[in-house]
Amino acid sequence: MRRLVYGVLATLVLGIGTLFGTPAVGAEPLVIAAPGEPACSLEEWQKYPLQTCVDRLQDVAASRAQCLQAPTPEAPDNGMAGWFLSKPTWNDDASIGLGLYSSYGYAGYDYTTYDIGCAQTLMHPDYKFENTVANGEFMLASGIVGASNALRERAWDPGQMWGWADPLVKNATQAIYSKVFSVFGIITLGVVGLYLIWRSRNANMSGAMTTAGWAIFVMVAVTAIAAWPVHSANLADSALTSTLGVVHDAVGPSSTTHVPERCKGKVNETPDCTDNRPPAVRSSDTATETLLYRNWVRGALGSADSETALKYGPALYDSKSLTWGDVAALQTESDPVKRAQDRDELIRSKQQNWMKVAEQIRTEDPDAYEYLRGTKGMERIGAGFVAILSAISFAIFDIVASILVLLGFLIFRWAVIAAPALGTVGLLRPASAGLRRLAGSVLAAVFNIAIFGTGAAVYLSAVDLIMSTPSLPGWLQVVLMLLCGIVAWILLRPYRRVTQLGGSTPSNGWARALVRPAAATAAATAAGGAAAGAAVAIAGRPETRPDSPSETRPAVTETIQRELVRSEALPEQRRWSDPNLPEAAPAQALYRPDAARDSVSEPSSARPVVRAEAR
């Protein structure tokens, strides 16, 4: 009987321990060592492909993997920023310069919780709210950066941006040439002939030759533009884009930032070691990495410059993002069932990579692992807020510069369309003001595109340098980036008018600056002449004449000086000036006995004047 009681008690204790006791798995994860070499060091993570080092990590035990939920990889055009994104069109099969943007687009810039427990529904509500706020901030930041990158890429590639307008330019230009210039141009040429006949009475051979040469030049230029309208616009495009590419290679972000080991010392010498990205895409890679990726890593691992972030940050990002190559491989599969299987296998592989990297972070850096779990939601909100500030500070000048460049290329196409219409009247040189203004607008657009393109390249290089300097705190990086944009706008502000070479108004342009010294000299001469005339008028007044030739009156000198100062300060229309009427002899004389008495008393060599009444 006693043994039976003991047996029942033992069974009861065993059942209670099974229900409420601790699990068999301890605090340390049960991992299975992966065969092969040990884990990669920081230099090896940066030297070898990501998958090579991920394969050398330990696999997660099946018992622990049941309570882990890795994030699902996202497509490159995911989210708000994907609205501005288009698939790359350059040859990237053997390119060495693929950055985060050119490979992954805007995928993966959000946060998820991880390793919260097997009961995901019992997760603390603060974690959900904080991660939702941080994801909203990154959605806005990625949208701003996406708009800036899209405008820059289209601005620096006018063929892709304005290719749709080529039929419009061709049809409109040829229609205006055939219906307007070919018909009314003959009438204008007749007017030019009559004008030359009328001016021949002046015997001005140089003026006649200038008028005739101008008419021939306009006729040839308009005919050439109408014959090749699209080529005329693309000629300016290609010249300016090649110039922008050279400038960007010289002062922009480097195209050889991440060079594989096989290409060290022979970049751009072999086809497999050539960076095929356009300059605008290289700038987009720089902006996306410095503004989005670094802030995302700061919220995911607590820092963007720690050894843990440098080693495992790219692997974590790759595990939750799909590349353009992954998407293209899935789309090439024609069988829907096989395509779904390939997609599930790809997602499962990336999720396993995430768990392996996360377990390694848990072992090496527990503090960073707490960030990765999502328990430090306020830090993620702060990282998202910094991402928004950085994106706004960066995009202000970059977007404005891109829009001005886009408008410059648009002016070329409208100038080609308007050339036959304005050339119809512009054949006559005195009536060619509209055609001259059109040519000035095109020339000004060329200068503004080159100036703002150069400024944007220098600005992107400065942003890359600021954001990649670990010694600068985050707030100072944002402030410096904003100040660089403000300084760039102040320096380039005189050239912001697309249709003028300089100045905010037509009166402040370069032509005005060239004429201004002569105008200022003429104004000073006129002012000096007016002041001299005022002085003569003052000296000739009867009330200012001295009673005696030897008598000096200081008041007269002071009055003259005061009138000179007043004449310089008065507007031009109120200054002293000589009358336009011819001077006549005075109709009366002023009798002054004191002056006559003094002149008689003093000996003089001059002949005495005898008055009429004393004769």
XYZ file of C-alpha atoms in Angstrom:
615
model
C 0.000 0.000 0.000
C 2.781 2.392 0.875
C 4.508 1.657 -2.436
C 1.324 2.465 -4.306
C 1.026 5.829 -2.559
C 4.649 6.638 -3.335
C 4.132 5.731 -6.948
C 1.085 8.006 -7.246
C 2.972 10.907 -5.653
C 5.916 10.412 -7.986
C 3.639 10.410 -10.999
C 1.962 13.603 -9.790
C 5.284 15.382 -9.275
C 6.463 14.293 -12.703
C 3.297 15.633 -14.315
C 3.550 18.980 -12.563
C 7.181 19.292 -13.618
C 6.268 18.526 -17.209
C 3.523 21.177 -17.293
C 5.159 24.049 -15.400
C 8.847 23.268 -15.319
C 11.588 24.782 -17.465
C 12.114 23.462 -20.990
C 14.900 21.112 -21.788
C 16.597 23.723 -23.960
C 18.837 25.958 -21.882
C 19.673 29.633 -22.270
C 22.360 28.924 -24.846
C 21.025 27.994 -28.296
C 21.476 24.476 -29.484
C 23.402 24.891 -32.699
C 24.835 22.489 -35.175
C 28.314 23.309 -36.341
C 28.570 23.803 -40.057
C 31.284 21.822 -41.744
C 34.204 23.686 -43.210
C 36.244 26.677 -42.136
C 35.474 28.866 -39.099
C 33.378 32.047 -39.259
C 34.618 34.871 -41.449
C 36.419 37.843 -40.018
C 35.540 41.452 -40.861
C 38.081 41.539 -43.673
C 36.724 38.309 -45.119
C 33.117 39.560 -44.969
C 34.185 42.578 -47.019
C 36.383 40.545 -49.353
C 34.288 37.478 -50.219
C 30.689 37.238 -51.453
C 28.059 37.320 -48.716
C 26.809 33.801 -49.317
C 30.311 32.384 -48.877
C 30.563 33.706 -45.317
C 26.922 32.939 -44.508
C 27.473 29.291 -45.428
C 30.285 29.118 -42.880
C 27.960 30.098 -40.030
C 26.311 27.554 -37.750
C 22.799 26.366 -38.491
C 20.017 26.992 -36.001
C 18.662 23.933 -34.187
C 15.242 22.763 -35.286
C 13.797 23.057 -31.764
C 14.744 26.751 -31.596
C 13.839 27.497 -35.204
C 10.224 26.584 -34.432
C 9.902 29.765 -32.314
C 11.694 32.041 -34.794
C 9.981 33.888 -37.626
C 12.369 35.510 -40.089
C 11.077 38.425 -42.227
C 9.844 37.787 -45.754
C 12.101 39.257 -48.478
C 10.724 42.239 -50.384
C 10.913 43.200 -54.060
C 13.141 46.091 -55.254
C 10.152 48.282 -56.207
C 8.421 47.790 -52.891
C 6.721 50.605 -50.989
C 6.266 54.288 -51.695
C 9.753 54.707 -53.157
C 9.045 51.959 -55.677
C 6.612 54.319 -57.401
C 9.619 56.343 -58.618
C 11.725 53.318 -59.505
C 12.147 51.593 -62.854
C 14.132 48.529 -63.770
C 17.787 49.242 -64.633
C 18.505 49.392 -68.347
C 22.303 49.313 -68.324
C 24.364 46.166 -68.773
C 24.982 44.840 -65.265
C 25.833 41.236 -66.094
C 29.543 41.674 -65.441
C 29.582 44.996 -63.614
C 31.657 45.438 -60.481
C 30.029 48.646 -59.310
C 26.609 47.358 -58.261
C 25.625 49.122 -55.058
C 22.667 48.637 -52.773
C 20.374 50.780 -54.895
C 21.351 49.325 -58.260
C 21.045 45.772 -56.875
C 18.148 45.892 -54.390
C 16.287 49.096 -55.250
C 14.359 50.251 -52.174
C 13.612 46.809 -50.738
C 14.089 46.027 -47.077
C 13.989 49.477 -45.505
C 11.576 48.594 -42.709
C 11.673 46.837 -39.355
C 10.183 43.632 -37.980
C 10.246 41.976 -34.574
C 12.225 38.790 -34.133
C 12.632 36.189 -31.396
C 9.867 37.618 -29.228
C 8.669 34.131 -28.284
C 6.586 31.321 -29.642
C 3.349 33.151 -28.803
C 3.563 36.057 -31.235
C 0.095 37.252 -30.290
C 1.279 37.932 -26.730
C 3.922 40.397 -27.939
C 4.071 43.641 -25.991
C 1.820 46.249 -27.677
C 4.521 48.930 -27.448
C 6.748 46.914 -29.780
C 4.082 46.858 -32.474
C 3.331 50.577 -32.179
C 6.970 51.677 -32.141
C 7.882 49.525 -35.128
C 4.851 50.815 -37.029
C 5.905 54.422 -36.425
C 9.498 53.681 -37.465
C 8.306 51.938 -40.638
C 6.158 54.952 -41.509
C 9.156 57.240 -41.097
C 11.309 55.087 -43.340
C 8.527 54.936 -45.908
C 8.520 58.749 -46.087
C 12.327 58.986 -46.122
C 12.657 56.386 -48.869
C 9.982 58.209 -50.885
C 11.908 61.485 -50.698
C 15.181 59.816 -51.678
C 13.361 57.915 -54.433
C 11.981 61.128 -55.927
C 15.406 62.762 -55.803
C 17.107 59.778 -57.441
C 14.438 59.452 -60.132
C 14.628 63.131 -61.116
C 18.425 63.053 -61.224
C 18.527 59.927 -63.374
C 16.013 61.390 -65.828
C 17.733 64.776 -65.834
C 21.112 63.225 -66.694
C 19.596 60.925 -69.309
C 17.467 63.189 -71.535
C 17.075 60.494 -74.169
C 15.123 58.334 -71.741
C 13.225 61.262 -70.288
C 12.241 63.047 -73.499
C 12.265 60.140 -75.940
C 8.484 60.212 -76.079
C 8.641 63.795 -77.432
C 10.725 62.956 -80.513
C 7.661 62.381 -82.768
C 6.147 65.636 -81.501
C 9.340 67.577 -82.230
C 9.649 66.065 -85.689
C 6.042 66.504 -86.788
C 5.554 69.982 -85.315
C 8.834 71.349 -86.697
C 8.274 70.047 -90.195
C 4.644 71.206 -90.216
C 5.586 74.763 -89.192
C 8.407 74.830 -91.722
C 6.216 73.702 -94.610
C 3.111 75.721 -93.732
C 4.645 78.900 -92.283
C 8.311 79.354 -93.151
C 8.097 78.103 -96.741
C 5.076 80.351 -97.476
C 5.612 83.538 -95.511
C 9.386 83.318 -95.685
C 9.202 84.290 -99.360
C 7.274 87.421 -98.411
C 9.907 88.219 -95.796
C 12.660 87.808 -98.367
C 10.808 90.288 -100.583
C 10.681 92.722 -97.686
C 14.410 92.213 -97.187
C 15.016 93.129 -100.854
C 12.901 96.288 -100.598
C 14.704 97.206 -97.395
C 18.075 96.855 -99.127
C 16.897 99.006 -102.036
C 15.640 101.680 -99.649
C 18.910 101.668 -97.672
C 21.009 101.807 -100.824
C 20.478 105.575 -100.985
C 22.778 105.877 -97.964
C 25.586 104.123 -99.841
C 26.183 101.851 -96.854
C 27.705 98.725 -98.358
C 28.642 97.124 -95.008
C 25.103 97.462 -93.661
C 23.624 95.982 -96.843
C 26.003 93.027 -96.747
C 25.211 92.424 -93.079
C 21.476 92.392 -93.745
C 21.829 90.051 -96.715
C 24.227 87.730 -94.889
C 21.920 87.581 -91.879
C 18.972 86.570 -94.072
C 21.022 83.812 -95.739
C 22.297 82.544 -92.382
C 18.805 82.349 -90.880
C 17.462 80.612 -93.970
C 20.189 77.952 -93.908
C 19.931 77.407 -90.131
C 16.139 77.054 -90.118
C 16.242 74.706 -93.122
C 18.841 72.492 -91.427
C 16.826 72.363 -88.181
C 13.649 71.486 -90.056
C 15.445 68.742 -92.017
C 16.860 67.064 -88.878
C 14.747 68.246 -85.907
C 15.275 65.232 -83.641
C 18.984 65.059 -84.421
C 19.343 68.763 -83.613
C 17.876 68.248 -80.132
C 19.801 65.037 -79.480
C 23.056 66.658 -80.543
C 22.872 69.101 -77.644
C 21.759 66.304 -75.322
C 24.706 64.067 -76.112
C 27.219 66.894 -75.798
C 25.936 67.939 -72.380
C 25.482 64.422 -70.988
C 29.049 63.510 -71.958
C 30.229 66.680 -70.240
C 28.274 65.829 -67.103
C 29.735 62.321 -67.135
C 33.287 63.656 -67.308
C 32.590 66.130 -64.503
C 31.010 63.456 -62.335
C 33.956 61.110 -62.861
C 36.291 63.904 -61.807
C 34.531 65.345 -58.746
C 31.563 63.054 -58.040
C 31.369 59.916 -55.891
C 33.952 57.359 -56.903
C 32.897 54.476 -59.101
C 35.439 52.138 -57.514
C 34.339 52.247 -53.885
C 33.648 48.495 -53.618
C 36.127 46.617 -55.767
C 36.286 42.803 -55.752
C 39.582 41.142 -55.013
C 39.962 39.954 -58.593
C 39.790 43.538 -59.889
C 42.263 45.213 -57.555
C 44.629 47.280 -59.673
C 42.867 46.683 -63.003
C 39.566 48.524 -62.720
C 38.009 49.407 -66.108
C 40.744 47.472 -67.896
C 38.848 44.225 -68.522
C 35.142 43.643 -69.294
C 34.530 41.819 -65.999
C 36.122 44.652 -64.010
C 34.249 47.572 -65.548
C 31.662 49.741 -63.838
C 28.784 50.026 -66.322
C 26.562 52.233 -64.196
C 25.724 55.709 -65.520
C 26.902 58.650 -63.390
C 23.382 59.335 -62.127
C 22.976 55.734 -60.936
C 26.293 55.890 -59.104
C 24.994 58.985 -57.354
C 21.774 57.159 -56.480
C 23.803 54.311 -54.974
C 25.721 56.806 -52.875
C 22.605 58.649 -51.697
C 20.652 55.470 -50.896
C 23.486 53.894 -48.942
C 24.314 56.997 -46.914
C 20.764 58.175 -46.214
C 18.659 55.000 -45.984
C 20.879 52.000 -45.377
C 23.048 53.535 -42.655
C 20.017 54.783 -40.732
C 18.295 51.423 -41.168
C 21.334 49.611 -39.740
C 21.438 52.109 -36.871
C 17.907 51.126 -35.920
C 18.424 47.396 -36.545
C 21.758 46.902 -34.741
C 22.195 50.072 -32.683
C 25.047 51.516 -34.740
C 26.116 51.842 -38.358
C 29.868 51.857 -37.682
C 30.324 49.084 -35.128
C 32.108 45.855 -36.034
C 28.834 43.945 -35.778
C 27.119 46.330 -38.205
C 30.009 46.220 -40.675
C 30.165 42.413 -40.605
C 26.517 41.376 -40.480
C 24.573 44.441 -41.652
C 24.897 43.697 -45.398
C 24.040 40.025 -44.808
C 20.902 40.928 -42.840
C 19.812 43.361 -45.528
C 20.423 40.788 -48.262
C 18.354 38.239 -46.302
C 15.263 40.463 -46.313
C 15.567 41.872 -49.847
C 15.308 40.525 -53.369
C 17.657 41.695 -56.092
C 16.722 42.618 -59.645
C 18.406 39.385 -60.711
C 16.198 37.328 -58.390
C 13.066 38.947 -59.772
C 14.217 38.462 -63.364
C 15.009 34.783 -62.719
C 11.511 34.211 -61.347
C 9.863 36.023 -64.249
C 11.698 34.005 -66.877
C 10.035 30.802 -65.665
C 7.014 30.185 -67.871
C 5.459 27.428 -65.752
C 3.382 29.008 -62.940
C 3.774 25.991 -60.661
C 7.536 25.897 -61.107
C 7.699 29.666 -60.636
C 5.848 29.404 -57.309
C 8.173 26.609 -56.170
C 11.256 28.595 -57.082
C 9.910 31.610 -55.242
C 9.171 29.606 -52.093
C 12.610 28.044 -52.195
C 14.269 31.452 -52.623
C 12.306 32.952 -49.727
C 13.067 29.949 -47.505
C 16.778 30.190 -48.281
C 16.916 33.893 -47.397
C 14.988 33.306 -44.173
C 17.466 30.635 -43.146
C 20.316 33.046 -43.847
C 18.627 35.630 -41.628
C 18.324 33.181 -38.735
C 21.943 32.047 -39.065
C 23.254 35.618 -39.068
C 20.953 36.570 -36.178
C 22.197 33.659 -34.060
C 25.774 34.714 -34.700
C 24.931 38.276 -33.613
C 23.250 36.864 -30.496
C 26.464 35.085 -29.593
C 28.919 37.879 -30.366
C 26.965 41.054 -29.447
C 23.936 40.612 -27.148
C 23.270 44.364 -27.079
C 22.970 44.517 -30.877
C 20.735 41.455 -30.747
C 18.271 43.327 -28.517
C 17.997 45.975 -31.227
C 17.482 43.246 -33.815
C 14.654 41.717 -31.783
C 12.769 45.033 -31.867
C 12.603 45.629 -28.125
C 14.255 49.045 -28.486
C 11.501 50.609 -30.536
C 12.195 54.218 -29.554
C 15.692 53.952 -30.974
C 14.167 52.754 -34.227
C 11.815 55.744 -34.203
C 14.817 58.014 -33.705
C 16.654 56.384 -36.605
C 13.608 56.893 -38.827
C 13.352 60.545 -37.804
C 17.024 61.088 -38.613
C 16.438 59.394 -41.980
C 13.629 61.867 -42.754
C 15.767 64.874 -41.782
C 18.701 63.562 -43.802
C 16.518 62.900 -46.836
C 14.955 66.370 -46.737
C 18.309 68.106 -46.215
C 19.804 66.186 -49.116
C 16.895 66.369 -51.541
C 16.241 70.133 -51.405
C 19.182 71.166 -53.564
C 19.375 67.913 -55.528
C 15.739 68.085 -56.652
C 15.986 71.780 -57.602
C 19.159 71.182 -59.612
C 17.591 68.209 -61.396
C 14.447 70.189 -62.265
C 16.508 73.046 -63.715
C 18.517 70.595 -65.812
C 15.287 68.981 -67.024
C 13.914 72.383 -68.009
C 17.131 73.138 -69.877
C 16.797 70.010 -71.997
C 13.117 70.813 -72.562
C 14.059 74.272 -73.853
C 16.134 72.634 -76.594
C 13.096 70.812 -77.936
C 10.802 73.837 -77.801
C 13.520 75.922 -79.464
C 13.677 73.451 -82.340
C 9.894 73.681 -82.778
C 9.816 77.482 -82.535
C 12.804 78.116 -84.815
C 10.859 78.016 -88.145
C 8.131 80.294 -86.796
C 10.484 82.920 -85.395
C 12.828 82.549 -88.352
C 10.038 83.625 -90.706
C 10.154 87.136 -89.276
C 13.795 86.915 -88.177
C 14.986 86.871 -91.797
C 14.761 90.647 -91.629
C 17.605 91.670 -89.339
C 15.896 94.707 -87.749
C 12.926 92.446 -86.850
C 15.014 89.530 -85.505
C 14.616 90.309 -81.793
C 12.508 87.205 -81.148
C 14.950 84.906 -82.930
C 17.879 86.432 -81.059
C 16.056 85.963 -77.776
C 15.447 82.314 -78.643
C 19.142 81.786 -79.385
C 20.042 83.488 -76.113
C 17.695 81.190 -74.207
C 19.280 78.103 -75.750
C 22.788 79.352 -74.976
C 21.777 80.187 -71.404
C 20.214 76.730 -70.981
C 23.498 75.138 -72.053
C 25.446 77.085 -69.435
C 22.892 76.440 -66.697
C 22.824 72.698 -67.358
C 26.611 72.521 -67.138
C 26.737 74.696 -64.025
C 24.020 72.907 -62.077
C 25.260 69.492 -63.199
C 28.708 70.312 -61.868
C 27.240 71.697 -58.654
C 25.163 68.559 -58.136
C 28.216 66.324 -58.630
C 30.252 68.294 -56.092
C 27.311 68.301 -53.676
C 26.896 64.516 -53.906
C 30.596 64.032 -53.260
C 30.369 66.256 -50.176
C 27.331 64.343 -48.888
C 29.135 61.042 -49.355
C 32.142 62.343 -47.435
C 30.013 63.750 -44.605
C 27.884 60.646 -44.117
C 30.870 58.272 -44.275
C 32.866 60.072 -41.570
C 32.383 58.108 -38.313
C 33.787 60.892 -36.133
C 30.863 63.186 -36.984
C 27.739 62.667 -34.853
C 24.438 62.103 -36.588
C 22.959 65.537 -35.889
C 26.100 67.259 -37.175
C 25.997 65.212 -40.375
C 22.450 66.390 -41.052
C 23.353 70.023 -40.318
C 26.453 69.923 -42.519
C 24.513 68.360 -45.353
C 21.861 71.087 -45.120
C 24.515 73.807 -45.001
C 26.240 72.377 -48.077
C 22.949 72.568 -49.961
C 22.354 76.164 -48.855
C 25.880 77.237 -49.824
C 25.563 75.537 -53.207
C 22.282 77.343 -53.844
C 23.758 80.704 -52.807
C 26.790 80.255 -55.066
C 24.731 79.115 -58.050
C 21.822 81.490 -57.410
C 22.859 84.046 -60.087
C 22.513 81.301 -62.688
C 19.170 79.868 -61.618
C 17.199 81.460 -64.478
C 17.168 78.854 -67.199
C 16.630 81.290 -70.073
C 19.207 83.879 -69.002
C 22.940 83.690 -68.571
C 22.810 85.316 -65.151
C 20.850 87.463 -62.764
C 17.397 87.234 -61.264
C 16.007 89.861 -63.686
C 16.865 90.758 -67.271
C 18.475 94.007 -66.099
C 21.002 92.104 -63.993
C 22.321 89.752 -66.669
C 25.835 89.387 -68.004
C 25.132 91.686 -70.951
C 24.026 94.363 -68.512
C 27.167 93.842 -66.469
C 29.320 94.302 -69.563
C 27.580 97.562 -70.494
C 27.368 98.871 -66.944
C 30.878 100.471 -66.749
C 30.244 102.566 -69.876
C 26.810 103.521 -68.636
C 28.235 104.488 -65.270
C 30.914 106.635 -66.929
C 28.332 108.389 -69.086
C 26.148 109.032 -66.056
C 29.091 110.445 -64.115
C 30.011 112.710 -67.043
C 26.440 113.944 -67.291
C 26.314 114.549 -63.558
C 29.631 116.402 -63.661
C 28.463 118.563 -66.565
C 25.241 119.383 -64.786
C 27.112 120.307 -61.640
C 29.503 122.507 -63.617
C 26.576 124.198 -65.307
C 25.017 124.827 -61.925
C 28.240 126.331 -60.694
C 28.448 128.680 -63.711
C 24.839 129.679 -63.243
C 25.435 130.420 -59.597
C 28.575 132.420 -60.346
C 26.732 134.415 -63.008
C 23.878 135.520 -60.807
C 23.930 139.271 -59.975
C 23.359 138.707 -56.291
C 26.470 136.530 -56.068
C 28.841 138.954 -57.821
C 31.380 140.616 -55.567
C 31.274 144.371 -55.137
C 34.931 144.536 -56.004
C 37.135 142.312 -58.179
C 39.629 142.033 -55.325
C 36.963 141.167 -52.781
C 36.496 137.513 -51.970
C 33.210 136.133 -50.697
C 33.443 132.726 -48.922
C 29.668 132.385 -49.062
C 29.788 132.090 -52.840
C 32.265 129.211 -52.663
C 30.214 127.426 -50.015
C 27.062 127.894 -52.075
C 28.722 126.473 -55.151
C 29.979 123.433 -53.256
C 26.564 122.871 -51.702
C 24.879 123.096 -55.073
C 27.401 120.612 -56.507
C 26.587 118.099 -53.779
C 22.862 118.629 -54.242
C 23.114 118.182 -58.003
C 24.919 114.851 -57.562
C 22.308 113.603 -55.091
C 19.290 114.695 -57.140
C 17.835 112.395 -59.793
C 18.863 112.958 -63.356
C 15.617 114.675 -64.327
C 15.992 117.235 -61.471
C 19.632 118.201 -61.993
C 20.849 121.481 -63.456
C 21.063 121.332 -67.215
C 21.714 123.708 -70.041
C 18.631 124.847 -72.001
C 18.081 123.543 -75.462
C 17.270 127.060 -76.772
C 20.111 129.089 -78.328
C 21.565 131.825 -76.172
C 20.598 135.435 -77.090
C 22.028 138.813 -76.173
C 20.683 140.210 -72.858
C 17.829 142.673 -73.336
C 18.817 144.914 -70.400
C 21.845 145.875 -68.298
C 22.146 146.223 -64.535
C 23.445 149.561 -63.243
C 25.698 149.189 -60.180
C 27.233 152.500 -59.032
C 29.410 150.967 -56.281
C 31.089 148.620 -58.704
C 31.557 151.478 -61.195
C 33.088 153.741 -58.528
C 35.512 151.049 -57.459
C 36.505 150.335 -61.029
C 37.193 154.033 -61.712
C 39.266 154.505 -58.554
C 41.514 151.571 -59.373
C 43.923 151.849 -62.312
C 43.293 149.309 -64.996
C 44.942 148.553 -68.275
C 41.615 147.651 -69.828
C 39.855 150.145 -72.069
C 37.229 152.123 -70.069
C 33.604 151.573 -70.918
C 31.631 154.756 -71.675
C 27.958 154.616 -70.794
C 25.437 155.797 -73.326
C 23.965 158.460 -71.050
C 27.428 160.044 -70.488
C 28.296 160.436 -74.158
